[in-house]
Coordinates of C-alpha atoms in Angstrom, one line a residue:
X1 CA -0.1 -0.1 -0.1
X2 CA 1.4 3.3 -0.8
X3 CA 1.2 6.3 1.6
X4 CA 0.5 9.6 -0.8
X5 CA 2.7 12.4 0.4
X6 CA 1.8 15.1 -1.3
X7 CA -0.3 17.9 -0.1
X8 CA -0.3 22.1 -1.0
X9 CA 1.4 24.2 1.2
X10 CA -0.2 27.3 0.1
X11 CA -4.2 27.8 0.5
X12 CA -6.1 30.0 -2.0
X13 CA -9.3 30.1 0.1
X14 CA -9.5 33.8 0.2
X15 CA -8.0 34.6 -3.4
X16 CA -10.3 35.9 -6.2
X17 CA -11.5 33.6 -8.3
X18 CA -10.0 34.3 -11.5
X19 CA -6.6 33.5 -9.8
X20 CA -8.0 30.7 -8.1
X21 CA -9.7 28.9 -10.8
X22 CA -7.1 29.6 -13.1
X23 CA -4.8 28.0 -10.7
X24 CA -6.9 24.6 -10.0
X25 CA -7.2 24.8 -13.7
X26 CA -3.8 24.3 -14.3
X27 CA -3.4 21.8 -11.6
X28 CA -6.1 19.8 -13.4
X29 CA -4.0 19.9 -16.6
X30 CA -0.6 19.6 -15.2
X31 CA -0.7 17.9 -11.9
X32 CA 2.3 20.0 -11.1
X33 CA 2.5 21.3 -7.6
X34 CA 0.0 24.1 -6.8
X35 CA 2.8 26.4 -5.9
X36 CA 4.6 26.3 -9.1
X37 CA 1.0 26.8 -11.1
X38 CA 0.5 29.8 -8.2
X39 CA 4.2 31.8 -9.2
X40 CA 3.2 31.2 -12.8
X41 CA 0.2 32.9 -12.7
X42 CA 1.6 36.0 -10.4
X43 CA 4.5 36.3 -12.8
X44 CA 2.0 36.6 -15.9
X45 CA 0.0 39.3 -13.5
X46 CA 2.8 41.4 -12.8
X47 CA 4.2 41.6 -16.6
X48 CA 1.0 42.5 -17.6
X49 CA 0.4 44.8 -14.8
X50 CA 3.9 46.6 -14.2
X51 CA 3.4 48.8 -16.7
X52 CA 0.1 50.0 -16.2
X53 CA -0.4 50.5 -12.4
X54 CA 1.2 51.3 -9.3
X55 CA 0.2 50.8 -5.6
X56 CA 0.4 53.5 -3.0
X57 CA 0.7 51.6 0.7
X58 CA -1.5 53.4 3.4
X59 CA 1.7 55.6 4.9
X60 CA 1.9 57.4 1.2
X61 CA 4.6 55.3 -0.1
X62 CA 4.3 54.5 -3.8
X63 CA 5.6 51.1 -5.0
X64 CA 5.9 49.3 -8.5
X65 CA 3.8 46.0 -9.0
X66 CA 6.6 43.6 -10.2
X67 CA 7.9 41.0 -8.5
X68 CA 10.8 38.4 -7.6
X69 CA 10.1 34.7 -7.4
X70 CA 12.6 31.4 -6.9
X71 CA 10.9 28.2 -7.0
X72 CA 13.3 25.4 -6.1
X73 CA 11.8 22.0 -7.7
X74 CA 13.4 18.9 -8.7
X75 CA 13.1 17.7 -12.3
X76 CA 10.2 16.4 -13.4
X77 CA 7.9 18.8 -11.4
X78 CA 6.4 19.7 -15.0
X79 CA 7.6 23.5 -14.2
X80 CA 8.2 24.3 -18.2
X81 CA 4.4 22.9 -19.0
X82 CA 3.1 25.0 -16.3
X83 CA 4.8 28.0 -17.2
X84 CA 4.1 27.5 -20.8
X85 CA 0.6 27.3 -19.9
X86 CA 0.3 30.6 -18.2
X87 CA 2.8 32.7 -20.5
X88 CA 0.9 31.5 -23.4
X89 CA -0.9 35.1 -24.4
X90 CA 2.6 36.8 -23.8
X91 CA 4.2 34.8 -26.2
X92 CA 1.6 35.0 -28.6
X93 CA 1.7 38.5 -28.4
X94 CA 5.4 39.1 -28.8
X95 CA 5.3 36.6 -31.8
X96 CA 2.9 39.5 -33.3
X97 CA 4.9 42.2 -32.1
X98 CA 8.3 40.4 -33.9
X99 CA 6.3 40.3 -37.3
X100 CA 5.3 44.1 -37.2
X101 CA 8.9 45.2 -36.5
X102 CA 10.5 42.9 -39.4
X103 CA 7.5 44.8 -41.4
X104 CA 8.8 48.4 -40.4
X105 CA 12.6 47.0 -40.2
X106 CA 13.1 47.7 -44.0
X107 CA 11.1 50.9 -44.4
X108 CA 12.9 51.9 -41.3
X109 CA 16.6 51.5 -42.8
X110 CA 15.8 53.4 -46.0
X111 CA 14.1 56.1 -43.7
X112 CA 17.8 56.3 -42.0
X113 CA 19.7 55.9 -45.4
X114 CA 17.9 59.0 -46.5
X115 CA 18.0 60.9 -43.3
X116 CA 21.9 60.3 -43.4
X117 CA 22.4 61.4 -46.8
X118 CA 20.6 64.7 -46.3
X119 CA 23.0 65.0 -42.6
X120 CA 26.2 64.9 -44.7
X121 CA 24.9 67.6 -47.3
X122 CA 24.1 69.7 -44.9
X123 CA 27.6 69.2 -43.2
X124 CA 29.2 69.6 -46.5
X125 CA 27.3 73.2 -47.2
X126 CA 28.1 74.1 -43.7
X127 CA 31.8 73.3 -44.3
X128 CA 31.9 75.0 -47.7
X129 CA 30.4 78.2 -45.9
X130 CA 32.8 78.7 -43.5
X131 CA 35.3 77.9 -46.1
X132 CA 34.2 81.1 -48.1
X133 CA 33.7 83.0 -44.8
X134 CA 29.9 83.5 -45.5
X135 CA 27.1 83.9 -42.5
X136 CA 26.7 80.1 -41.2
X137 CA 23.7 81.0 -39.2
X138 CA 21.0 79.5 -41.8
X139 CA 23.1 76.5 -42.2
X140 CA 23.5 75.8 -38.9
X141 CA 19.8 76.1 -38.0
X142 CA 19.5 74.0 -40.9
X143 CA 21.5 71.3 -39.1
X144 CA 20.2 71.4 -35.8
X145 CA 16.5 70.9 -37.2
X146 CA 17.6 67.8 -39.4
X147 CA 19.1 66.7 -36.1
X148 CA 16.2 66.3 -34.5
X149 CA 14.2 64.7 -37.3
X150 CA 16.2 61.4 -37.0
X151 CA 13.6 58.6 -37.7
X152 CA 13.1 56.6 -34.9
X153 CA 11.8 52.9 -34.9
X154 CA 8.6 52.5 -33.8
X155 CA 8.3 50.7 -30.0
X156 CA 6.9 46.9 -30.3
X157 CA 6.9 45.2 -27.0
X158 CA 9.5 42.6 -25.6
X159 CA 8.7 41.2 -22.3
X160 CA 10.5 37.9 -22.0
X161 CA 14.2 37.7 -21.4
X162 CA 16.4 34.3 -20.7
X163 CA 19.9 34.2 -21.4
X164 CA 21.2 38.0 -21.5
X165 CA 23.8 40.0 -20.4
X166 CA 23.4 43.3 -18.3
X167 CA 24.1 45.3 -20.8
X168 CA 22.0 44.0 -23.4
X169 CA 19.1 43.8 -20.6
X170 CA 19.6 47.5 -20.0
X171 CA 19.7 49.0 -23.5
X172 CA 16.3 46.9 -24.2
X173 CA 14.8 48.1 -21.3
X174 CA 15.9 51.8 -22.8
X175 CA 15.6 51.0 -26.4
X176 CA 12.6 48.3 -26.6
X177 CA 10.3 48.2 -24.0
X178 CA 11.0 49.3 -20.7
X179 CA 8.5 46.7 -18.7
X180 CA 10.1 43.3 -19.2
X181 CA 10.8 39.9 -17.3
X182 CA 13.6 37.7 -16.8
X183 CA 11.7 34.4 -16.7
X184 CA 12.5 30.8 -17.1
X185 CA 11.1 27.5 -15.7
X186 CA 14.6 26.3 -16.9
X187 CA 16.2 28.6 -14.3
X188 CA 19.5 27.5 -14.8
X189 CA 19.8 29.2 -17.7
X190 CA 19.1 32.9 -15.6
X191 CA 21.0 31.6 -12.7
X192 CA 24.2 30.8 -14.2
X193 CA 24.0 33.5 -17.0
X194 CA 26.2 36.6 -17.1
X195 CA 23.3 38.7 -16.2
X196 CA 23.7 37.6 -12.8
X197 CA 26.7 38.8 -12.4
X198 CA 25.2 42.2 -11.6
X199 CA 23.1 41.0 -8.5
X200 CA 22.9 44.8 -7.2
X201 CA 21.8 46.0 -10.6
X202 CA 18.8 43.4 -10.8
X203 CA 18.0 44.3 -7.0
X204 CA 17.9 48.3 -8.0
X205 CA 15.1 47.1 -10.7
X206 CA 13.0 45.8 -8.5
X207 CA 12.3 49.5 -7.0
X208 CA 11.7 50.0 -10.9
X209 CA 13.4 53.6 -10.2
X210 CA 12.0 56.4 -12.2
X211 CA 15.4 57.4 -13.6
X212 CA 18.1 54.8 -13.6
X213 CA 21.5 55.8 -14.8
X214 CA 24.3 53.2 -15.5
X215 CA 27.8 54.0 -16.8
X216 CA 29.9 51.9 -18.4
X217 CA 33.2 52.2 -20.1
X218 CA 33.2 50.1 -22.9
X219 CA 29.1 50.9 -23.7
X220 CA 29.1 54.5 -22.4
X221 CA 26.1 55.5 -20.1
X222 CA 22.2 54.7 -20.4
X223 CA 19.6 56.2 -18.8
X224 CA 16.8 54.4 -18.4
X225 CA 13.4 56.0 -17.2
X226 CA 11.1 53.9 -15.1
X227 CA 12.5 50.3 -16.2
X228 CA 10.2 47.6 -14.5
X229 CA 11.3 44.0 -14.3
X230 CA 9.5 41.0 -12.9
X231 CA 12.1 38.2 -12.0
X232 CA 10.8 34.5 -12.1
X233 CA 12.8 31.4 -12.1
X234 CA 12.5 27.5 -11.4
X235 CA 15.3 25.6 -10.4
X236 CA 16.5 22.0 -8.8
X237 CA 18.2 22.6 -5.5
X238 CA 21.6 22.4 -6.3
X239 CA 21.3 25.6 -8.7
X240 CA 20.0 27.5 -6.1
X241 CA 22.2 26.3 -3.4
X242 CA 25.2 27.5 -5.8
X243 CA 23.3 30.5 -6.4
X244 CA 23.2 31.7 -2.8
X245 CA 26.8 30.3 -2.0
X246 CA 28.4 32.2 -5.1
X247 CA 31.1 35.1 -4.3
X248 CA 30.8 34.1 -0.6
X249 CA 26.8 34.4 -0.5
X250 CA 26.6 38.1 -2.7
X251 CA 23.0 37.6 -3.2
X252 CA 22.3 37.7 0.6
X253 CA 24.6 40.4 1.4
X254 CA 23.7 42.8 -0.8
X255 CA 19.6 42.5 -0.3
X256 CA 19.1 40.8 -3.3
X257 CA 17.5 37.7 -1.5
X258 CA 15.4 39.8 0.7
X259 CA 13.1 40.8 -2.3
X260 CA 12.6 37.3 -3.6
X261 CA 9.6 35.3 -3.2
X262 CA 10.9 31.6 -2.9
X263 CA 9.5 28.6 -2.1
X264 CA 10.2 24.9 -2.3
X265 CA 7.1 22.9 -3.2
X266 CA 6.6 19.0 -2.2
X267 CA 6.9 16.6 -5.0
X268 CA 3.8 15.2 -6.6
X269 CA 6.0 12.6 -8.8
X270 CA 4.6 8.9 -8.3
X271 CA 1.2 10.7 -7.4
X272 CA -0.2 12.0 -10.5
X273 CA -3.5 11.0 -11.9
X274 CA -4.4 11.0 -15.6
X275 CA -7.2 13.6 -15.7
X276 CA -10.1 14.7 -17.8
X277 CA -10.2 18.6 -18.3
X278 CA -13.8 19.8 -17.6
X279 CA -15.6 22.9 -19.3
X280 CA -15.0 24.8 -16.0
X281 CA -11.4 24.2 -15.9
X282 CA -11.2 25.2 -19.8
X283 CA -13.3 28.2 -19.0
X284 CA -11.4 29.5 -16.4
X285 CA -7.9 29.4 -18.0
X286 CA -9.3 31.2 -20.9
X287 CA -10.8 34.0 -18.9
X288 CA -7.2 34.3 -17.3
X289 CA -6.0 33.9 -20.6
X290 CA -8.2 36.9 -22.0
X291 CA -7.7 38.9 -18.6
X292 CA -4.0 38.9 -19.5
X293 CA -4.5 39.6 -23.6
X294 CA -6.6 42.7 -22.5
X295 CA -4.0 43.9 -19.8
X296 CA -1.2 43.3 -22.2
X297 CA -2.8 45.7 -25.2
X298 CA -3.4 48.3 -22.1
X299 CA 0.3 48.1 -21.1
X300 CA 1.5 48.7 -24.9
X301 CA -1.1 51.7 -25.2
X302 CA 0.1 53.1 -21.9
X303 CA 3.6 52.9 -22.7
X304 CA 3.6 53.8 -26.2
X305 CA 1.3 57.1 -25.2
X306 CA 3.3 57.9 -22.2
X307 CA 0.2 57.5 -20.2
X308 CA 0.8 57.5 -16.4
X309 CA 0.4 54.8 -14.3
X310 CA -3.1 54.1 -12.8
X311 CA -2.7 54.3 -8.7
X312 CA -4.0 51.8 -6.8
X313 CA -4.8 52.6 -2.7
X314 CA -6.6 51.3 -0.2
X315 CA -9.9 51.7 1.2
X316 CA -10.1 52.4 5.1
X317 CA -10.8 49.0 6.3
X318 CA -8.2 47.4 4.2
X319 CA -5.6 50.5 5.5
X320 CA -6.1 49.6 9.0
X321 CA -5.4 46.0 8.6
X322 CA -2.1 46.5 6.7
X323 CA -1.2 49.0 9.8
X324 CA -1.7 46.0 11.9
X325 CA 0.4 43.4 9.9
X326 CA 2.9 46.2 9.5
X327 CA 3.2 46.7 13.6
X328 CA 3.1 42.7 13.9
X329 CA 6.3 42.4 11.7
X330 CA 7.8 45.5 13.5
X331 CA 7.3 43.3 16.5
X332 CA 9.1 40.1 15.3
X333 CA 12.0 42.0 14.6
X334 CA 12.8 41.4 18.4
X335 CA 15.3 39.2 19.6
X336 CA 14.1 35.3 19.5
X337 CA 11.0 36.3 17.4
X338 CA 10.7 34.9 14.1
X339 CA 12.2 37.9 11.9
X340 CA 15.0 38.5 14.5
X341 CA 17.4 37.0 11.9
X342 CA 16.3 38.3 8.8
X343 CA 15.6 41.9 8.9
X344 CA 16.4 42.6 5.3
X345 CA 13.6 40.2 4.1
X346 CA 11.1 41.4 6.8
X347 CA 11.7 44.8 5.8
X348 CA 10.2 44.0 2.4
X349 CA 7.4 41.9 3.8
X350 CA 4.6 44.5 3.5
X351 CA 5.5 45.8 0.5
X352 CA 5.3 42.6 -1.5
X353 CA 1.9 42.3 0.3
X354 CA 1.0 46.0 -1.1
X355 CA 2.0 44.6 -4.3
X356 CA 0.4 41.3 -4.5
X357 CA -2.8 42.9 -3.3
X358 CA -2.9 45.4 -5.9
X359 CA -2.1 42.8 -8.6
X360 CA -5.1 40.9 -7.1
X361 CA -7.7 44.1 -7.0
X362 CA -6.6 45.2 -10.4
X363 CA -6.2 41.8 -12.6
X364 CA -8.9 39.5 -10.9
X365 CA -11.6 42.5 -10.1
X366 CA -10.8 45.5 -12.8
X367 CA -10.9 47.8 -9.7
X368 CA -8.5 50.7 -8.1
X369 CA -9.2 50.3 -4.4
X370 CA -7.9 47.1 -2.3
X371 CA -10.6 45.6 -0.1
X372 CA -10.3 44.1 2.9
X373 CA -10.6 40.2 1.4
X374 CA -7.8 41.4 -1.3
X375 CA -5.7 42.1 1.3
X376 CA -6.4 38.9 3.2
X377 CA -5.3 37.0 0.2
X378 CA -2.4 38.9 -0.3
X379 CA -1.3 38.2 2.9
X380 CA -2.1 34.8 2.8
X381 CA 0.1 34.0 -0.2
X382 CA 3.1 36.3 1.5
X383 CA 2.4 34.2 4.6
X384 CA 3.4 30.8 2.4
X385 CA 6.3 32.7 1.2
X386 CA 7.4 33.9 4.2
X387 CA 7.0 30.6 6.0
X388 CA 9.1 28.9 3.1
X389 CA 12.0 31.5 3.3
X390 CA 12.3 30.6 6.9
X391 CA 12.5 27.2 6.4
X392 CA 14.6 27.3 3.4
X393 CA 17.2 29.6 5.1
X394 CA 17.2 28.5 8.5
X395 CA 20.5 27.1 9.3
X396 CA 21.4 23.9 10.2
X397 CA 21.8 24.1 14.1
X398 CA 22.9 20.5 15.0
X399 CA 22.0 20.9 18.8
X400 CA 18.3 22.0 18.2
X401 CA 17.2 20.2 14.9
X402 CA 18.7 16.8 15.4
X403 CA 16.2 16.3 17.6
X404 CA 13.3 17.7 15.9
X405 CA 14.4 15.9 12.7
X406 CA 14.9 12.4 14.2
X407 CA 11.2 13.2 15.7
X408 CA 9.7 13.7 12.0
X409 CA 11.6 10.6 10.7
X410 CA 10.2 8.5 13.6
X411 CA 6.8 9.6 12.8
X412 CA 7.3 8.6 9.1
X413 CA 8.8 5.2 9.8
X414 CA 5.7 3.8 12.2
X415 CA 3.6 5.2 9.6
X416 CA 5.2 3.7 6.7
X417 CA 5.7 0.4 8.6
X418 CA 2.0 0.4 9.3
X419 CA 0.5 1.1 5.8
X420 CA 3.5 -1.2 3.8
X421 CA 3.3 -3.9 6.4
X422 CA 8.0 -3.9 6.1
X423 CA 10.5 -3.1 8.7
X424 CA 13.0 -1.6 5.9
X425 CA 13.1 1.5 3.8
X426 CA 15.7 2.7 1.3
X427 CA 17.4 5.6 1.7
X428 CA 16.4 7.0 -1.8
X429 CA 12.8 6.6 -0.7
X430 CA 13.4 8.8 2.5
X431 CA 15.1 11.2 -0.1
X432 CA 12.2 11.1 -2.3
X433 CA 9.4 10.6 -0.6
X434 CA 10.3 11.1 3.2
X435 CA 9.1 14.2 5.5
X436 CA 9.8 17.1 3.0
X437 CA 12.2 18.8 5.9
X438 CA 14.5 16.5 6.1
X439 CA 14.6 15.1 2.6
X440 CA 18.1 17.0 2.1
X441 CA 21.0 15.0 2.7
X442 CA 22.6 16.8 5.8
X443 CA 19.3 17.0 7.3
X444 CA 18.7 13.2 6.8
X445 CA 21.7 12.2 8.4
X446 CA 21.0 14.1 11.4
X447 CA 17.5 12.7 11.8
X448 CA 19.1 9.0 11.2
X449 CA 22.3 9.5 13.7
X450 CA 19.7 11.0 16.3
X451 CA 17.5 7.8 16.2
X452 CA 20.8 5.7 16.4
X453 CA 21.4 7.3 19.9

């Protein structure tokens, strides 16, 4: 008899129907962990909305709504399948943009050629006038006017980037489209790419500064106006561990991980079932895709016409609840409390709650004032990521954790013996299907050694 191990870590009871139904529809279709579907959905919501809305927290601080995610999951969890399912409308829109860009490219290059010929002629006329000692004011004025008429390629959106350099990404945010996402379900492509050698720049983009100046000796200075970046990768545990320890833990030191919403879902491998899509599940995904496409077009218009972003605010009741939440977080920074050893991460929780609440309110409900139930849903989602960050980042303490890990293993072995009638268990079985908290080699051996005492 096989004992089922999977159970969702996150609960979406309070989440708006549009998100909740889409996540459960993706669960039915892909049989991936619910948490992977949730991250994929929130990534798409952030990409669609970050060019359209900002959120003003109750104290009055204005923030963007882009988000940073990292999902730790083993190979075979159907990360790519789930990501593709939610990203489909964005990929389709990018394909259309590429077709339009290609169609205009030849016309733009021809216009640039004509413009350059006129420039050379004006420069020659000016040089000849100077040589002859004539009044050059008319030539200078004509040259100045011509310089201001250089053909500009029409903007066409590109949101998704994978394997890139920081220079290419920043130039794209300036010259191609100011709203982008570093997104990959095969996250090693991003984690091991050159762009991740510049974590401080990526971390700065989390705040979407109104003006961002970047000076480079080789590529020259760049001036970006309100660049928005959503970061979302899914990797195996080994890739994540290597990234965290790279350069003596630089990702932690500069606050990159403090901005990150991190999770490690329980595996569903060995427990997935063949299911048949229902009309309701198909409609749920179609509704999510339709809203995605609608907001993408709204974002395109807003960026092309340089419209100010819509500001999402709070109802009085929701504002009061936000203040109470912020007070509780501050209290938990005291010695011995949950956040005393991770103040950087704690300082970003309230803002991440605001960002997610704004996305839930605007994407799912289409309104601009965060309601109390929306805030509660955002708090529940963020609490899941808080628990995950605490679990994954808590350092091993042999004196404190060995007993706890031993108890978890003992409880598992008792259940295993009762359900299988077996008195032996393979180590690989424990690594794959044992209690989630002790599946990693170090913790598992701590548990085994504790039981041997």
